[in-house]
Amino acid sequence: MKDSLSLFNNHPNIWRAREQPANTSRFALGIHTLDEALHGGIPSAGVVSIACTTGIGEVSLFQQVISQQRKHKLRVFINPPAHVCAPWLTTQGIDISQVLIITPDNDADALWAAEQCLKSAACHCVLLWSKTMAAKTARRLQVAATHNDALCLLFSLASKKPSSLPVSLELSLKAHEANLTVDILKQRQGWPVHNLSVPFSWTPDNHAIQWAIKNNKRKVHSLHSVS
């Protein structure tokens, strides 16, 4: 019995609450309260599931992660619900020649494209919008991402309950006045944390509007798009 218990305790997927989280490579979001609750940020590889309503600033929340300088690595947007703004990417210091937009005909093709991108080892991050996600498919994306040092940001419709998907991190976002309310529904080697209020304005201020007017007067190179 003692030997069996020892084998159980030594399993790499077992985490005991009294232990500190493992020293996993992470990307900080640049928001102190959120990074602290996430033990330094989101994992640099694997799938991060984000349940939210579209258009509340969900992509901008990860702008520091997306703009991480990883030489010759692609940022891939798959099935985005709106136009991906090239000027915004440029202001984040992202070389738009390293940005690829894929607009598949259906969810199945979107999931297939995401897996191939993650397996290619050519991507820094894949941003995927999906209406359906089976546990088996999520596992394939998780394995492809972790094995190839890539990050997959999986955006789906808002949910109040954690899913059973085998992902590295599961978040829920909700807009509230000039803030985002963030729930950490599930994180590996850590506890759920609820009702984290993040000051966040998804409405452009005057400076942003003036910048957009000024810079959109000149020609902006189009992003690479694949249908």
Short mmCIF file of C-alpha atoms in Angstrom, two decimals:
data_model
loop_
_atom_site.label_atom_id
_atom_site.label_comp_id
_atom_site.label_asym_id
_atom_site.label_seq_id
_atom_site.Cartn_x
_atom_site.Cartn_y
_atom_site.Cartn_z
CA MET A 1 0.00 0.00 0.00
CA LYS A 2 2.83 2.38 0.87
CA ASP A 3 4.55 1.74 -2.47
CA SER A 4 1.29 2.31 -4.34
CA LEU A 5 0.73 5.60 -2.54
CA SER A 6 4.28 6.66 -3.35
CA LEU A 7 3.69 6.04 -7.06
CA PHE A 8 0.48 8.06 -6.86
CA ASN A 9 2.16 11.00 -5.10
CA ASN A 10 5.03 11.08 -7.59
CA HIS A 11 2.77 11.29 -10.62
CA PRO A 12 3.56 14.54 -12.55
CA ASN A 13 -0.13 15.42 -12.92
CA ILE A 14 -0.80 15.34 -9.18
CA TRP A 15 -0.60 18.69 -7.38
CA ARG A 16 -0.96 19.07 -3.63
CA ALA A 17 -2.48 22.31 -2.39
CA ARG A 18 0.28 22.86 0.17
CA GLU A 19 2.89 22.99 -2.62
CA GLN A 20 3.91 26.09 -4.53
CA PRO A 21 3.15 26.09 -8.28
CA ALA A 22 5.89 24.69 -10.47
CA ASN A 23 8.25 27.10 -12.18
CA THR A 24 6.41 27.09 -15.52
CA SER A 25 7.44 29.49 -18.28
CA ARG A 26 4.84 32.27 -18.41
CA PHE A 27 3.88 35.43 -20.26
CA ALA A 28 2.87 38.32 -18.01
CA LEU A 29 -0.25 40.23 -19.00
CA GLY A 30 1.09 43.44 -17.47
CA ILE A 31 -1.80 43.68 -15.01
CA HIS A 32 -0.52 43.17 -11.46
CA THR A 33 -3.61 41.71 -9.78
CA LEU A 34 -4.25 39.31 -12.64
CA ASP A 35 -0.61 38.26 -13.05
CA GLU A 36 -0.37 37.66 -9.30
CA ALA A 37 -3.46 35.43 -9.31
CA LEU A 38 -1.98 33.55 -12.28
CA HIS A 39 1.39 33.06 -10.53
CA GLY A 40 3.21 35.32 -12.96
CA GLY A 41 1.01 35.23 -16.04
CA ILE A 42 -0.46 32.79 -18.51
CA PRO A 43 1.51 29.71 -19.62
CA SER A 44 3.77 30.42 -22.60
CA ALA A 45 2.72 27.15 -24.24
CA GLY A 46 -0.57 25.27 -24.27
CA VAL A 47 -4.21 26.20 -24.68
CA VAL A 48 -5.80 29.09 -22.79
CA SER A 49 -9.59 29.03 -23.02
CA ILE A 50 -11.37 32.39 -22.78
CA ALA A 51 -15.16 32.48 -22.44
CA CYS A 52 -16.55 35.93 -23.19
CA THR A 53 -18.87 38.09 -25.22
CA THR A 54 -17.30 39.31 -28.43
CA GLY A 55 -16.01 42.87 -28.57
CA ILE A 56 -15.34 43.67 -24.91
CA GLY A 57 -11.57 44.03 -25.30
CA GLU A 58 -10.78 40.33 -25.07
CA VAL A 59 -7.93 40.49 -27.59
CA SER A 60 -6.47 43.72 -26.18
CA LEU A 61 -6.25 42.07 -22.76
CA PHE A 62 -3.56 39.81 -24.25
CA GLN A 63 -1.77 42.51 -26.25
CA GLN A 64 1.44 42.18 -24.22
CA VAL A 65 1.45 38.43 -24.87
CA ILE A 66 0.71 38.73 -28.59
CA SER A 67 3.47 41.31 -29.03
CA GLN A 68 6.16 39.15 -27.40
CA GLN A 69 9.24 39.24 -29.59
CA ARG A 70 9.84 35.71 -30.81
CA LYS A 71 11.93 35.95 -33.96
CA HIS A 72 10.38 34.63 -37.17
CA LYS A 73 7.31 33.36 -35.34
CA LEU A 74 3.80 33.88 -36.70
CA ARG A 75 0.69 35.26 -35.03
CA VAL A 76 -2.28 33.48 -36.59
CA PHE A 77 -5.89 34.66 -36.29
CA ILE A 78 -8.36 31.90 -37.18
CA ASN A 79 -12.03 32.70 -37.77
CA PRO A 80 -11.93 36.15 -36.09
CA PRO A 81 -15.42 37.63 -35.59
CA ALA A 82 -14.33 41.08 -36.83
CA HIS A 83 -11.72 42.75 -38.99
CA VAL A 84 -8.19 42.48 -37.59
CA CYS A 85 -6.83 46.03 -37.49
CA ALA A 86 -3.35 46.33 -39.00
CA PRO A 87 -2.64 49.77 -37.41
CA TRP A 88 -3.42 48.37 -33.95
CA LEU A 89 -0.98 45.52 -34.51
CA THR A 90 1.66 47.98 -35.68
CA THR A 91 1.28 50.09 -32.52
CA GLN A 92 1.96 46.95 -30.50
CA GLY A 93 5.29 46.54 -32.27
CA ILE A 94 4.11 43.55 -34.28
CA ASP A 95 5.54 43.04 -37.76
CA ILE A 96 2.39 42.52 -39.84
CA SER A 97 4.36 40.39 -42.30
CA GLN A 98 4.37 37.85 -39.46
CA VAL A 99 0.57 37.93 -39.10
CA LEU A 100 -1.70 35.45 -40.87
CA ILE A 101 -5.50 35.52 -40.95
CA ILE A 102 -7.42 32.35 -41.80
CA THR A 103 -11.17 32.42 -42.47
CA PRO A 104 -12.37 28.81 -42.85
CA ASP A 105 -15.82 27.85 -44.11
CA ASN A 106 -16.78 26.00 -40.94
CA ASP A 107 -15.73 25.17 -37.38
CA ALA A 108 -14.22 21.82 -38.32
CA ASP A 109 -11.88 23.45 -40.82
CA ALA A 110 -10.98 26.12 -38.26
CA LEU A 111 -10.00 23.48 -35.70
CA TRP A 112 -7.99 21.57 -38.30
CA ALA A 113 -6.17 24.76 -39.32
CA ALA A 114 -5.37 25.58 -35.69
CA GLU A 115 -3.88 22.14 -35.07
CA GLN A 116 -1.72 22.33 -38.20
CA CYS A 117 -0.46 25.79 -37.25
CA LEU A 118 0.47 24.63 -33.76
CA LYS A 119 2.18 21.51 -35.09
CA SER A 120 4.23 23.53 -37.57
CA ALA A 121 6.44 25.02 -34.83
CA ALA A 122 6.31 28.25 -36.86
CA CYS A 123 3.83 30.04 -34.60
CA HIS A 124 4.24 32.19 -31.51
CA CYS A 125 0.51 32.16 -30.89
CA VAL A 126 -2.72 31.06 -32.54
CA LEU A 127 -5.90 32.98 -31.76
CA LEU A 128 -8.88 30.75 -32.49
CA TRP A 129 -12.59 31.58 -32.32
CA SER A 130 -14.67 28.43 -32.10
CA LYS A 131 -18.35 27.72 -31.43
CA THR A 132 -17.84 24.06 -30.58
CA MET A 133 -15.02 22.26 -28.84
CA ALA A 134 -14.96 18.59 -27.88
CA ALA A 135 -12.60 17.38 -25.18
CA LYS A 136 -10.79 15.16 -27.68
CA THR A 137 -10.15 18.11 -30.00
CA ALA A 138 -9.00 20.32 -27.13
CA ARG A 139 -6.55 17.61 -26.09
CA ARG A 140 -5.09 17.52 -29.62
CA LEU A 141 -4.61 21.28 -29.59
CA GLN A 142 -3.10 21.16 -26.10
CA VAL A 143 -0.60 18.48 -27.11
CA ALA A 144 0.30 20.26 -30.36
CA ALA A 145 0.83 23.56 -28.53
CA THR A 146 2.89 22.25 -25.62
CA HIS A 147 5.07 20.02 -27.81
CA ASN A 148 5.92 22.89 -30.15
CA ASP A 149 6.30 25.75 -27.64
CA ALA A 150 3.27 27.61 -28.96
CA LEU A 151 0.32 29.34 -27.32
CA CYS A 152 -3.29 28.88 -28.39
CA LEU A 153 -5.82 31.48 -27.22
CA LEU A 154 -9.21 29.82 -27.63
CA PHE A 155 -12.15 32.25 -27.59
CA SER A 156 -15.68 30.93 -27.08
CA LEU A 157 -19.09 32.13 -25.89
CA ALA A 158 -19.42 33.25 -22.27
CA SER A 159 -19.92 30.56 -19.65
CA LYS A 160 -20.29 30.72 -15.87
CA LYS A 161 -19.06 27.19 -15.24
CA PRO A 162 -15.67 25.60 -15.91
CA SER A 163 -15.65 23.14 -18.77
CA SER A 164 -14.09 19.71 -18.73
CA LEU A 165 -11.65 20.63 -21.49
CA PRO A 166 -8.05 19.50 -20.91
CA VAL A 167 -6.45 22.94 -21.25
CA SER A 168 -3.71 24.77 -19.35
CA LEU A 169 -5.90 27.66 -18.21
CA GLU A 170 -9.56 28.60 -18.35
CA LEU A 171 -10.76 32.19 -17.99
CA SER A 172 -14.12 33.95 -18.13
CA LEU A 173 -14.38 37.65 -19.00
CA LYS A 174 -17.29 40.01 -18.49
CA ALA A 175 -17.56 43.73 -19.18
CA HIS A 176 -18.69 45.93 -16.31
CA GLU A 177 -18.66 49.70 -16.81
CA ALA A 178 -15.00 50.67 -17.38
CA ASN A 179 -13.69 47.34 -16.10
CA LEU A 180 -13.36 43.74 -17.08
CA THR A 181 -14.37 41.18 -14.48
CA VAL A 182 -12.09 38.17 -14.80
CA ASP A 183 -12.79 34.75 -13.34
CA ILE A 184 -10.01 32.18 -13.30
CA LEU A 185 -12.21 29.11 -13.60
CA LYS A 186 -9.42 26.59 -13.77
CA GLN A 187 -5.64 26.77 -13.66
CA ARG A 188 -3.08 24.03 -13.40
CA GLN A 189 -1.34 23.92 -10.04
CA GLY A 190 -3.50 26.68 -8.64
CA TRP A 191 -6.90 27.55 -7.25
CA PRO A 192 -9.82 29.19 -9.05
CA VAL A 193 -10.06 32.93 -8.40
CA HIS A 194 -13.25 34.91 -9.02
CA ASN A 195 -14.32 38.52 -9.52
CA LEU A 196 -10.96 40.07 -10.34
CA SER A 197 -11.73 43.62 -11.45
CA VAL A 198 -9.38 44.88 -14.15
CA PRO A 199 -9.53 48.58 -15.14
CA PHE A 200 -9.94 48.30 -18.86
CA SER A 201 -11.51 50.58 -21.45
CA TRP A 202 -12.51 48.96 -24.73
CA THR A 203 -13.84 52.30 -26.02
CA PRO A 204 -11.09 54.30 -27.81
CA ASP A 205 -10.16 57.60 -26.19
CA ASN A 206 -9.56 60.84 -28.10
CA HIS A 207 -5.86 60.12 -28.47
CA ALA A 208 -6.55 56.73 -30.06
CA ILE A 209 -9.15 58.20 -32.43
CA GLN A 210 -6.80 61.01 -33.52
CA TRP A 211 -3.99 58.52 -34.07
CA ALA A 212 -6.25 56.32 -36.21
CA ILE A 213 -7.40 59.27 -38.35
CA LYS A 214 -3.82 60.42 -38.89
CA ASN A 215 -2.34 57.03 -39.70
CA ASN A 216 -5.16 55.74 -41.87
CA LYS A 217 -4.58 58.60 -44.32
CA ARG A 218 -1.57 56.73 -45.60
CA LYS A 219 -1.57 53.31 -47.15
CA VAL A 220 -1.27 50.44 -44.69
CA HIS A 221 0.02 47.13 -45.97
CA SER A 222 -2.74 44.54 -45.91
CA LEU A 223 -2.55 41.51 -43.70
CA HIS A 224 -2.06 38.06 -45.16
CA SER A 225 -5.47 36.42 -45.38
CA VAL A 226 -6.37 32.86 -46.29
CA SER A 227 -9.90 31.62 -46.91
#
